[in-house]
Coordinates of C-alpha atoms in Angstrom, one line a residue:
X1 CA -61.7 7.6 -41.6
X2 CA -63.1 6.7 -44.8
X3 CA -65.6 8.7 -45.0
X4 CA -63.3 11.8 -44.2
X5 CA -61.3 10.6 -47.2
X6 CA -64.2 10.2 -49.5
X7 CA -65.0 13.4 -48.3
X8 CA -61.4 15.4 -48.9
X9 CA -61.7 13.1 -52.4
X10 CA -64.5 14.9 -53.4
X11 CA -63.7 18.7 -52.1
X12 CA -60.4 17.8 -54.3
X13 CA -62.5 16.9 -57.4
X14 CA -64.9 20.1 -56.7
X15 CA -61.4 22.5 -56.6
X16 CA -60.1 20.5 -60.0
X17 CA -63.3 21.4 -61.9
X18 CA -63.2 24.9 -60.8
X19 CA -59.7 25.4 -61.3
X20 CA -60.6 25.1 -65.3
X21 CA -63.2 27.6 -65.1
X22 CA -61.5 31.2 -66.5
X23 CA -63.6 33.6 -65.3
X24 CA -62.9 36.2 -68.1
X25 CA -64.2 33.7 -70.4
X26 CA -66.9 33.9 -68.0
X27 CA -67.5 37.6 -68.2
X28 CA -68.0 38.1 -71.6
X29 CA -70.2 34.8 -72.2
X30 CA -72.5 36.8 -70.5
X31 CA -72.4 39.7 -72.5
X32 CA -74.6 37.4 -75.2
X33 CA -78.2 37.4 -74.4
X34 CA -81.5 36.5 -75.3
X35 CA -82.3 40.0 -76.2
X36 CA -80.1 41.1 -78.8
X37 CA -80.3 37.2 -80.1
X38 CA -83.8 38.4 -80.8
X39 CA -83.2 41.8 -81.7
X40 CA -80.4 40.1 -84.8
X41 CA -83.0 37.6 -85.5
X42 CA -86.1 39.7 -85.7
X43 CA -84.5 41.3 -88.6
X44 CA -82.9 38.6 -90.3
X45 CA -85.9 36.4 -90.0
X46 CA -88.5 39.1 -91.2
X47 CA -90.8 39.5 -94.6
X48 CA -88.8 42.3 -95.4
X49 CA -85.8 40.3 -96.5
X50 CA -87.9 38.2 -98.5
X51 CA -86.1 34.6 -97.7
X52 CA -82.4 35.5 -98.3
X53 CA -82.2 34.7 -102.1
X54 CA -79.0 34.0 -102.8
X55 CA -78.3 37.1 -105.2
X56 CA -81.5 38.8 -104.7
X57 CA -82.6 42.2 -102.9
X58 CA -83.4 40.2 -99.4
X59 CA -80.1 38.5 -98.9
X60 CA -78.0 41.7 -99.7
X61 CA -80.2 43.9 -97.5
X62 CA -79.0 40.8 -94.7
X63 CA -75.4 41.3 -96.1
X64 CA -76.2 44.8 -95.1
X65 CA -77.2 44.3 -91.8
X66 CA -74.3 42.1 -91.1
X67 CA -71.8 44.4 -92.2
X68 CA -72.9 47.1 -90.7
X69 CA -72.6 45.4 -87.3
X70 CA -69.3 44.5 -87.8
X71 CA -68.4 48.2 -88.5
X72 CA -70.3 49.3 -85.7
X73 CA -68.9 46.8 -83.1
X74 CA -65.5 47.3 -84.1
X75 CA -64.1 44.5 -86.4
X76 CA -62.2 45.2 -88.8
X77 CA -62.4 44.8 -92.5
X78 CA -60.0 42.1 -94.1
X79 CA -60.9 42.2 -97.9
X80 CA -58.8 43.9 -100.4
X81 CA -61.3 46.3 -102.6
X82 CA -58.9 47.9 -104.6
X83 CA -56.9 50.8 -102.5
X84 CA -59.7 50.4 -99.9
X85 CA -60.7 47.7 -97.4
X86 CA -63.7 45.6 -97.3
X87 CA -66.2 43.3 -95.2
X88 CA -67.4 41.7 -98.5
X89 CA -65.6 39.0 -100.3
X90 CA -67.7 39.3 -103.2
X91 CA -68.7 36.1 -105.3
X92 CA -69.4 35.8 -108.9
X93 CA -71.8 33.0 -109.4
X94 CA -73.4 31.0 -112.5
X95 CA -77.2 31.0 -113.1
X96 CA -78.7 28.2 -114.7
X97 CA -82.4 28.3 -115.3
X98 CA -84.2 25.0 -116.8
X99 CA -85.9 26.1 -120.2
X100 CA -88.1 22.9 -121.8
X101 CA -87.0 19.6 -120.3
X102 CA -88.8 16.3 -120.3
X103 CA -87.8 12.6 -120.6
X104 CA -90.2 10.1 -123.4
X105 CA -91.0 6.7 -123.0
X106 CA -93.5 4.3 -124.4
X107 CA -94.9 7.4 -126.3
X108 CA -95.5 9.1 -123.1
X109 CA -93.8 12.0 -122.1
X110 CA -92.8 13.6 -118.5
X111 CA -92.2 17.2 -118.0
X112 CA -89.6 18.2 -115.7
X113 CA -90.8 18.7 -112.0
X114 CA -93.7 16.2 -112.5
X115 CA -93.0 12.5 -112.8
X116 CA -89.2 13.8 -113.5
X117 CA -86.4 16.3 -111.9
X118 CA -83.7 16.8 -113.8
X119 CA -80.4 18.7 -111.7
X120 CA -77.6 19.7 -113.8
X121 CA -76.5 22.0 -116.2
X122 CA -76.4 19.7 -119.2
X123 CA -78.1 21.8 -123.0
X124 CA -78.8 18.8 -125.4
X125 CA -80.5 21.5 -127.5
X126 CA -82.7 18.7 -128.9
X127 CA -84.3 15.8 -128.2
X128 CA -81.3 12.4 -127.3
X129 CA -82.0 9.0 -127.9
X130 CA -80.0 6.5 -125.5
X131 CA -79.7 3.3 -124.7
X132 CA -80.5 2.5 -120.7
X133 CA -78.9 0.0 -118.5
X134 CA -80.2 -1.0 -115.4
X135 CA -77.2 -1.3 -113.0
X136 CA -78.7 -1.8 -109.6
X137 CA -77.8 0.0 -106.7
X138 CA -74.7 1.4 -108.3
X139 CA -71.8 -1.1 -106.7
X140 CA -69.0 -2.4 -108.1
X141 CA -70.2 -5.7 -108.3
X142 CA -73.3 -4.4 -110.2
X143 CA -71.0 -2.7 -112.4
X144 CA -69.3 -6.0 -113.1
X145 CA -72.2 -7.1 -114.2
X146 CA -72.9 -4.7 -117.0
X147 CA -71.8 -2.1 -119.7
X148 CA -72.5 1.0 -119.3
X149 CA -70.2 2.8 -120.9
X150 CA -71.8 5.8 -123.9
X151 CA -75.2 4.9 -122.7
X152 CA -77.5 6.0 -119.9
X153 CA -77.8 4.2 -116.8
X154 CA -80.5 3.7 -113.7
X155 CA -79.6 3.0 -110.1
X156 CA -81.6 2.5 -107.2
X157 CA -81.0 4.1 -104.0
X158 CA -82.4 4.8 -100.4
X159 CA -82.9 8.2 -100.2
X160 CA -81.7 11.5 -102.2
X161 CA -78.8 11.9 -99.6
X162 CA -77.0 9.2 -101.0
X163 CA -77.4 9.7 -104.6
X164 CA -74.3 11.5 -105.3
X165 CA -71.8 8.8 -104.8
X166 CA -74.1 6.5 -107.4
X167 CA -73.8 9.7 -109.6
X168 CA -70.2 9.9 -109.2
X169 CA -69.7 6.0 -109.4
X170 CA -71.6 6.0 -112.9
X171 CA -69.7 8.5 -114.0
X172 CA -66.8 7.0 -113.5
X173 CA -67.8 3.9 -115.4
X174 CA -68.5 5.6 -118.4
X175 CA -72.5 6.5 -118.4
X176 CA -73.4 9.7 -120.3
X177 CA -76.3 10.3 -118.2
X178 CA -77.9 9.4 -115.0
X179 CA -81.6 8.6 -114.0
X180 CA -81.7 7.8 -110.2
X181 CA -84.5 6.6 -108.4
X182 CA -84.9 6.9 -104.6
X183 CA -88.8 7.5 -104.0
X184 CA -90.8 4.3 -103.4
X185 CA -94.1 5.4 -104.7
X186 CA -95.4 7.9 -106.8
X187 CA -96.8 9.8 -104.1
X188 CA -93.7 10.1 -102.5
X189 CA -91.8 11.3 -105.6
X190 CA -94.6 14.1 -106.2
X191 CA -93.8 15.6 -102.4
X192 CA -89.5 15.4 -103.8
X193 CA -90.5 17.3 -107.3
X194 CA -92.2 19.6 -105.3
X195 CA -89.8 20.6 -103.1
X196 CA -87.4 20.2 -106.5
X197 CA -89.3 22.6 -108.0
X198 CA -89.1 25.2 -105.1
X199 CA -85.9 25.3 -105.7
X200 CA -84.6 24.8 -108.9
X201 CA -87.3 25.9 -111.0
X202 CA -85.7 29.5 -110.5
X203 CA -82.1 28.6 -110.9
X204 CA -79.6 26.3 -109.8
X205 CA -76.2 28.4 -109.3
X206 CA -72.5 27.2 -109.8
X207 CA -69.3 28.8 -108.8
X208 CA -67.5 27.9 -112.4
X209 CA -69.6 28.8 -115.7
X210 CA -71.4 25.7 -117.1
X211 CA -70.1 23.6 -120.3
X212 CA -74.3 23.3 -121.1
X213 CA -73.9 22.9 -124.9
X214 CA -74.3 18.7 -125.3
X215 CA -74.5 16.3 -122.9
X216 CA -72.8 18.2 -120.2
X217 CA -73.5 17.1 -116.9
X218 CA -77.0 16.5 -114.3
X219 CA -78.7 13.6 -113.6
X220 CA -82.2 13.3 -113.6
X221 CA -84.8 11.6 -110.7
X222 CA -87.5 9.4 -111.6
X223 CA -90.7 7.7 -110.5
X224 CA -92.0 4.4 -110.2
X225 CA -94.3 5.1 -112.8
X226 CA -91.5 6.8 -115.1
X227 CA -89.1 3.5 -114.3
X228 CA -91.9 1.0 -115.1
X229 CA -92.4 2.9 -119.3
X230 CA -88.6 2.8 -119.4
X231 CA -88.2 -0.7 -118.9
X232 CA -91.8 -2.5 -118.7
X233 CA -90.9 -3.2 -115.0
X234 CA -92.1 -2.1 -112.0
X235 CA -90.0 -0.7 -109.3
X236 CA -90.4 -3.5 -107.0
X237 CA -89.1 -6.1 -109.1
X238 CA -85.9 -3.8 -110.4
X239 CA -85.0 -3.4 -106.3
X240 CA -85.5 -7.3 -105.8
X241 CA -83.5 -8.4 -109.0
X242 CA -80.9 -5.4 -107.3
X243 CA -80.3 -7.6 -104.5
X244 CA -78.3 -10.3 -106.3
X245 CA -76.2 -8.4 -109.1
X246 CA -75.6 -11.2 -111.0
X247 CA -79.6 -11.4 -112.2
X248 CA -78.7 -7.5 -113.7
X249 CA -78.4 -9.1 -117.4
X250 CA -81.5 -10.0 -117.1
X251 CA -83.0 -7.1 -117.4
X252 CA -83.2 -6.2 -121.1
X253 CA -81.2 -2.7 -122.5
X254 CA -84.0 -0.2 -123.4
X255 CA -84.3 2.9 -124.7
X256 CA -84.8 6.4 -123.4
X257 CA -85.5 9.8 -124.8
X258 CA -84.9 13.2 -123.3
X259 CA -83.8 17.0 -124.0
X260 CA -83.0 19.7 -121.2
X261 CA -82.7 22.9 -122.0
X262 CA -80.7 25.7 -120.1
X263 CA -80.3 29.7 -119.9
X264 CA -77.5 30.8 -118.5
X265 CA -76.5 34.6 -116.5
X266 CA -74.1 35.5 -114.4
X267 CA -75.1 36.3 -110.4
X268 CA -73.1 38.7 -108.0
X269 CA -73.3 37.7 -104.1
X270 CA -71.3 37.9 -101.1
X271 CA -69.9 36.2 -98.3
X272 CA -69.3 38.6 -95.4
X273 CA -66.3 38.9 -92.9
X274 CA -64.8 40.8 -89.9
X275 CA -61.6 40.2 -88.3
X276 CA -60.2 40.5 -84.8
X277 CA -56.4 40.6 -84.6
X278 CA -55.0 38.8 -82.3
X279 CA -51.8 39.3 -79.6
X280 CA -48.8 37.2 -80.1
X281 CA -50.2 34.3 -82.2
X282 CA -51.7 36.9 -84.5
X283 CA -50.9 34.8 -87.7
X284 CA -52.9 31.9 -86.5
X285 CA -56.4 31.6 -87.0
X286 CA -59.6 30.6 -85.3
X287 CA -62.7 31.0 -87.7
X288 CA -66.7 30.9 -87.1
X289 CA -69.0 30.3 -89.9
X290 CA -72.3 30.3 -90.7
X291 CA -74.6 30.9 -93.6
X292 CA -76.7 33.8 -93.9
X293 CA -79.0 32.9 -97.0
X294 CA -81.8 31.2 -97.4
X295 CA -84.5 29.3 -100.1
X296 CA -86.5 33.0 -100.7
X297 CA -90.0 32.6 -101.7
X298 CA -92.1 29.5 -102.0
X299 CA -94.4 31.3 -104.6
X300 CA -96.5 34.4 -102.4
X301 CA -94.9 32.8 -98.9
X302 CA -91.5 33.8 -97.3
X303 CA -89.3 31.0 -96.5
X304 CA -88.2 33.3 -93.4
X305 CA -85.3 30.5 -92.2
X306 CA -84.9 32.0 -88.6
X307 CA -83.4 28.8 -88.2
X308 CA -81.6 27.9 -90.9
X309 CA -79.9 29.7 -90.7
X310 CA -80.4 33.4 -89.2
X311 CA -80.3 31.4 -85.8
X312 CA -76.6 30.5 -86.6
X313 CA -76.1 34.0 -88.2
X314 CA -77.7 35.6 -85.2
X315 CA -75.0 33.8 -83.2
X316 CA -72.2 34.8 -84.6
X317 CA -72.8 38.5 -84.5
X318 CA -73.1 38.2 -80.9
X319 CA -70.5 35.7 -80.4
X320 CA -68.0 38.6 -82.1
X321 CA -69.1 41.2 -79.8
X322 CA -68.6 39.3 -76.9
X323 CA -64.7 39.0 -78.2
X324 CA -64.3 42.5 -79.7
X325 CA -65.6 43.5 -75.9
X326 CA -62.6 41.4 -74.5
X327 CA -60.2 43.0 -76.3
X328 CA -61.2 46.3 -75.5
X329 CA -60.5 45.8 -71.7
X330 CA -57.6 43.9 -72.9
X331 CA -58.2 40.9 -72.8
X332 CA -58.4 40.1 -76.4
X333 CA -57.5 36.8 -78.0
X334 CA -54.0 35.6 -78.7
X335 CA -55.1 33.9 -82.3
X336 CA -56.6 36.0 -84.5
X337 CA -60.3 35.3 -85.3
X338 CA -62.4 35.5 -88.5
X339 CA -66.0 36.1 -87.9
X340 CA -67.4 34.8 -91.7
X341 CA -71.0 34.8 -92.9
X342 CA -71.0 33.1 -96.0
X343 CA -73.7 33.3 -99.1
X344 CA -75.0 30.3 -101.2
X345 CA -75.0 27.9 -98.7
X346 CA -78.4 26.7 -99.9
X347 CA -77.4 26.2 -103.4
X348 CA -74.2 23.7 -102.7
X349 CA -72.0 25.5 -100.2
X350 CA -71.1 28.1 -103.0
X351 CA -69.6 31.0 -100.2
X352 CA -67.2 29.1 -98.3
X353 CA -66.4 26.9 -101.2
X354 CA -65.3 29.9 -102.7
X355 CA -63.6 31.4 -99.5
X356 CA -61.5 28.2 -99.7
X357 CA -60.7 28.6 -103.1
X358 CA -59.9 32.1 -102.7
X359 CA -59.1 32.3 -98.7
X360 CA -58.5 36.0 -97.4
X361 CA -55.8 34.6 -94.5
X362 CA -53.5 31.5 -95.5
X363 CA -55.8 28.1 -94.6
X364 CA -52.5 26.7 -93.2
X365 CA -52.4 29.2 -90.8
X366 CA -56.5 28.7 -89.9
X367 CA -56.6 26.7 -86.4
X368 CA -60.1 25.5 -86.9
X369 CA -63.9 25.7 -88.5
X370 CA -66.6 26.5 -85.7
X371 CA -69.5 26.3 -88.3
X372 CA -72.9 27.3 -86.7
X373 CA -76.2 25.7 -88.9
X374 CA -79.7 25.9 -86.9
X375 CA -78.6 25.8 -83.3
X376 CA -82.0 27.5 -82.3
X377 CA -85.0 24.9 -82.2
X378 CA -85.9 21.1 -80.4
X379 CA -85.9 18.2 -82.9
X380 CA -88.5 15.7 -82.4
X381 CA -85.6 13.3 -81.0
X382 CA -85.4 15.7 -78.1
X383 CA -88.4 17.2 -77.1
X384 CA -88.1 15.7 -73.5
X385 CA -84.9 17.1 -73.2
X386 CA -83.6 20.2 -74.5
X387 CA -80.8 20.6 -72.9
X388 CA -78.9 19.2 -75.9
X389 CA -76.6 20.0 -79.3
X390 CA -75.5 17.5 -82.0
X391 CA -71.5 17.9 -82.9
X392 CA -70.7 16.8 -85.7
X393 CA -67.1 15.9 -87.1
X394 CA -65.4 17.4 -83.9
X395 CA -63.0 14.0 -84.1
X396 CA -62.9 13.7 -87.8
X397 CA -59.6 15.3 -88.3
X398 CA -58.4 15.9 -84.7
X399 CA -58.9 13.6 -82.1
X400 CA -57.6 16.4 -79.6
X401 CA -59.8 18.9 -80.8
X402 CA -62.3 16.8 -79.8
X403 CA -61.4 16.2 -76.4
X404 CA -61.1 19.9 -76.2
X405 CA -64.5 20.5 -77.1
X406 CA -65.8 17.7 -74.3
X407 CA -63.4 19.6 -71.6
X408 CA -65.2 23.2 -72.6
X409 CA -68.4 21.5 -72.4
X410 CA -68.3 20.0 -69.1
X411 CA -66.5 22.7 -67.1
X412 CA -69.1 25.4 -68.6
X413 CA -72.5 24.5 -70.3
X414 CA -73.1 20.5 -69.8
X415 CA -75.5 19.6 -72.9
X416 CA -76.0 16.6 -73.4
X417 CA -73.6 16.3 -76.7
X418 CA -75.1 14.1 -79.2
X419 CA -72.6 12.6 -81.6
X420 CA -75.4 10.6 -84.1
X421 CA -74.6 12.4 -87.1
X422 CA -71.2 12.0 -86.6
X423 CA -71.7 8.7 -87.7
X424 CA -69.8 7.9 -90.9
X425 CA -72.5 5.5 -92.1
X426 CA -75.2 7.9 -91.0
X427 CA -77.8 8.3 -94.3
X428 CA -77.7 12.0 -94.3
X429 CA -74.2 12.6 -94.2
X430 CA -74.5 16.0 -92.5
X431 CA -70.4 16.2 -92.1
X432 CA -70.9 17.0 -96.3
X433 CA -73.5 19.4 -95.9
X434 CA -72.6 22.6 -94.5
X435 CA -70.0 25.3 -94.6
X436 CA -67.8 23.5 -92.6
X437 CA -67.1 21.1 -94.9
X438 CA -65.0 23.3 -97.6
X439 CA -62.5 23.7 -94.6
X440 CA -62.2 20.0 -93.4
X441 CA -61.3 18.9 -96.5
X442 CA -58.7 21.3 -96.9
X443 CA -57.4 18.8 -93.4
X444 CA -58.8 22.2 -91.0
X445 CA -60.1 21.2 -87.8
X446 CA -63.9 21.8 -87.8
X447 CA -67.1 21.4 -85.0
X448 CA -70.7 21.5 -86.2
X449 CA -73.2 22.4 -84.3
X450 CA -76.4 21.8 -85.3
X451 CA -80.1 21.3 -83.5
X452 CA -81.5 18.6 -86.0
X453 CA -83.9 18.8 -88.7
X454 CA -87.4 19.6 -87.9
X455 CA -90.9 19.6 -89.3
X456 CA -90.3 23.7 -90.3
X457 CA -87.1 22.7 -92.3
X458 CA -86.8 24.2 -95.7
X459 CA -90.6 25.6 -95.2
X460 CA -92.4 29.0 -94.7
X461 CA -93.4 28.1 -91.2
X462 CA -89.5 28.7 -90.3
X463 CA -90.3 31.6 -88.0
X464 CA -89.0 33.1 -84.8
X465 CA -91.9 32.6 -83.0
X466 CA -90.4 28.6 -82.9
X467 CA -87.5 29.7 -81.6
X468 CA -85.9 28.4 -78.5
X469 CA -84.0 31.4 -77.4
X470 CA -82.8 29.7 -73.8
X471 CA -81.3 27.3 -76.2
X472 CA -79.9 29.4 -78.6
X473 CA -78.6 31.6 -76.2
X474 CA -76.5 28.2 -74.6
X475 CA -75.7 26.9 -77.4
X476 CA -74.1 30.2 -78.5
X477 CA -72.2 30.0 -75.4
X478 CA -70.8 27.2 -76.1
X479 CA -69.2 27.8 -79.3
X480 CA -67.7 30.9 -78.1
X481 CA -66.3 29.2 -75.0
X482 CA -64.8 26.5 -77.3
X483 CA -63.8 29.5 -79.4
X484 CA -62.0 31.0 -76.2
X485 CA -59.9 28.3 -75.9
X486 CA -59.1 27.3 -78.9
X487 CA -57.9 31.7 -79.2
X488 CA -56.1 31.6 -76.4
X489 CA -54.2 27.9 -76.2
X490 CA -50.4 27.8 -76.3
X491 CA -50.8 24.9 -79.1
X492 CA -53.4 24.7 -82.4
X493 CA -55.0 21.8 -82.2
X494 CA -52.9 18.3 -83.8
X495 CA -54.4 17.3 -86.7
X496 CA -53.9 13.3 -86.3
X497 CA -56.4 12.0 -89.5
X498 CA -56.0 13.5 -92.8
X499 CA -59.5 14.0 -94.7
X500 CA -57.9 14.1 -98.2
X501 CA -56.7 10.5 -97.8
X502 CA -60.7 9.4 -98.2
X503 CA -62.0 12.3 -99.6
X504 CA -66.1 12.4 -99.7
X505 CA -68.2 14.9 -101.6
X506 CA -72.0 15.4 -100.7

């Protein structure tokens, strides 16, 4: 008898799972495949678009390309462009490009992208002298500890992730200007000014027009050897008198001298959009992000970024075919969906900043963020099993959002979900860091989906040929089931946690 029951238990279970499973959902999933994936990607990913510039010729041919397919397929175009309508939310950005900069002491000076980086848009127009407090790791209690208020300050900390909140904190108690260290040796702080220099060394862009005349605003990054002229002490003593802030007035005010120099131009980009209308919850809003541009050229190599992020990109071309295909045989969604490929993602979230600032639909009427950055390789952490996807900030802002992405996942794909960069104490705060973001902390739902960071990450070796496409392919999947319910749901999604209470900036 009890095994009967056990039995009729587990036929019950069986009939409960696949009473979830909607097989239209089912239909058009299938309708993206590794093929066209490849087909999207091979074009994206190619020499011919030169890395994705942000503003250059390689990243509007890719605006191109994306457009296009949204005509083609059917979306429509949601952007006013005077009596017309457009796919392209055009963006009007701010080049700054570093003219002389260097930083002087003990008679010794250091020229920008060598034994110094200096990020910001600051224009002394001369050379500055400054006084220079050490003030530890940047806490409170070290700021208790000293003055640093009109002068320029140095704080320690563990990588470059984590440097913006010492910025910020500095800032806030009165330094004019900020020299950060977070490399332990020289040698390590050559490979950062490198990869600095690959990408500032041609311009760093902002949405608003720079106030460069003065001290403005930047910071710069030091090393060891830089720390030690500025005040006659080596790194490793600064980080042990850091540990207790109260031996912080020990270390002796010094002097600093620097000048930055700026040149700045205006740069015209886009962020690119198609739109699905839905049934009867029309005026609601489910939106799927990802970035389209990329880091361009690395002097004569491409950086191709089939990952980051024309794997992403590639997704959701396919993912809005697979819904403009449902609505054709009527079965379309009930929310309304916005299928968004935004621009400057690489040079501080610049499109969807911009798109938040400036948003085509109302955001109180957006449901939810699915944003889509590198979705198409294995990181090192999972070569034994790729069968996986990190999420990331899937419970931030709604704890039922969350359990809706779980439900999606185990009725249809079953990765194992990995929630370690969800962390709130994890070092490289990836919730900050991608398009996503600019929505949740505007308190809109969001899901990340993201692969890890791998050895070709911000390099030319970024190529399709990496490319897991059976994985990208599934993870696709996924999204767009999680997008299918979240369409076609008789409720949005409560939003129980409010990110502007805490609010974070990477």
């Amino acid at each position: 008898m009890k095994k009967l029951l056990s039995i009729i238990l587990m036929v019950c279970a069986c009939l409960s799972v696949n009473a979830q499973v909607d097989t239209k959902a089912q239909k058009y999933a299938e309708t993206i495949t590794k093929d066209d994936l490849y087909d999207y990607l091979s074009i994206l990913a190619s020499d011919a678009l030169e890395g994705r510039e942000t503003g250059e010729r390689g990243q509007k041919m890719a605006a191109a390309f994306i457009r296009d397919h949204f005509e083609e397929i059917g979306l429509q175009p949601p952007v006013k462009d005077g009596e017309k309508m457009s796919y392209y939310q055009p963006v009007e950005l701010y080049k700054n490009t570093p003219g002389e900069i260097y930083v002087k002491a003990k008679n010794n000076r250091y020229n920008n992208f060598e034994q110094v980086v200096f990020y910001g848009s600051a224009d002394t127009g001369k050379e500055v002298s400054s006084e220079i407090v050490f003030a530890g790791n940047g806490t409170p209690a070290d700021y208790e500890q000293v003055d640093v208020k009109d002068k320029a300050v140095l704080v320690l900390v563990n990588n470059i992730q984590a440097s913006q909140g010492a910025i910020e904190a500095a800032t806030k108690n009165g330094a004019t200007t900020v020299f950060v260290a977070s490399a332990g040796t020289d040698e390590e702080f050559a490979g950062l000014a490198n990869q600095f220099k690959g990408w500032l060394s041609g311009g760093n862009l902002t949405l608003e027009k720079p106030k460069t005349k003065g001290m403005g605003s930047g910071v710069f990054f030091v090393s060891p050897t830089v720390i030690n002229d500025i005040f006659n002490t080596p790194l490793s003593k600064l980080k042990e008198i850091a540990e207790e802030p109260a031996k912080l007035k020990k270390v002796k005010t010094s002097k600093v001298v620097f000048k930055t120099e700026q040149k700045t131009e205006k740069v015209n980009t886009e962020n690119v959009l198609g739109y699905l209308e839905g049934t009867d919850k029309k005026d609601e809003l489910v939106v799927i992000t990802a970035h389209y541009d990329h880091i361009g050229r690395q002097g004569d190599k491409i950086n191709n970024g089939a990952d980051d992020d024309g794997s992403g990109t590639s997704a959701v071309m396919e993912l809005a075919e697979a819904f403009v295909k449902a609505k054709e045989e009527g079965n379309g969604p009930r929310r309304s969906m916005l299928f968004m490929l935004v621009t400057g993602e690489e040079k501080g979230l610049l499109g969807s900043a911009y798109y938040a600032a400036h948003p085509v639909f109302p955001l109180e009427n957006t449901v939810v963020d699915l944003n889509i950055d590198m979705i198409g390789r294995i990181d090192p952490a999972h070569k034994d099993n790729p069968n996986y996807v990190y999420l990331v900030g899937s419970n931030r802002l709604s704890t039922e959002l969350h359990d809706i992405s779980e439900k999606v996942n185990d009725t249809y794909t079953k990765f194992d979900l990995d929630y370690t960069y969800n962390d709130e104490n994890h070092p490289d705060r990836i919730y900050y860091r991608s398009d996503h973001w600019n929505f949740a902390k505007n308190n809109i739902p969001i899901i990340f989906y993201f692969n890890g960071v791998h050895e070709d990450y911000h390099q030319p070796s970024d190529t399709i040929d990496k490319i897991n496409f059976e994985m990208l392919t599934k993870r696709s999947k996924l999204v767009y089931y999680t997008a299918w319910v979240l369409a076609n749901r008789n409720e949005r999604p409560v939003v129980d946690k409010l990110q502007n209470q805490n609010l974070k900036k990477d």
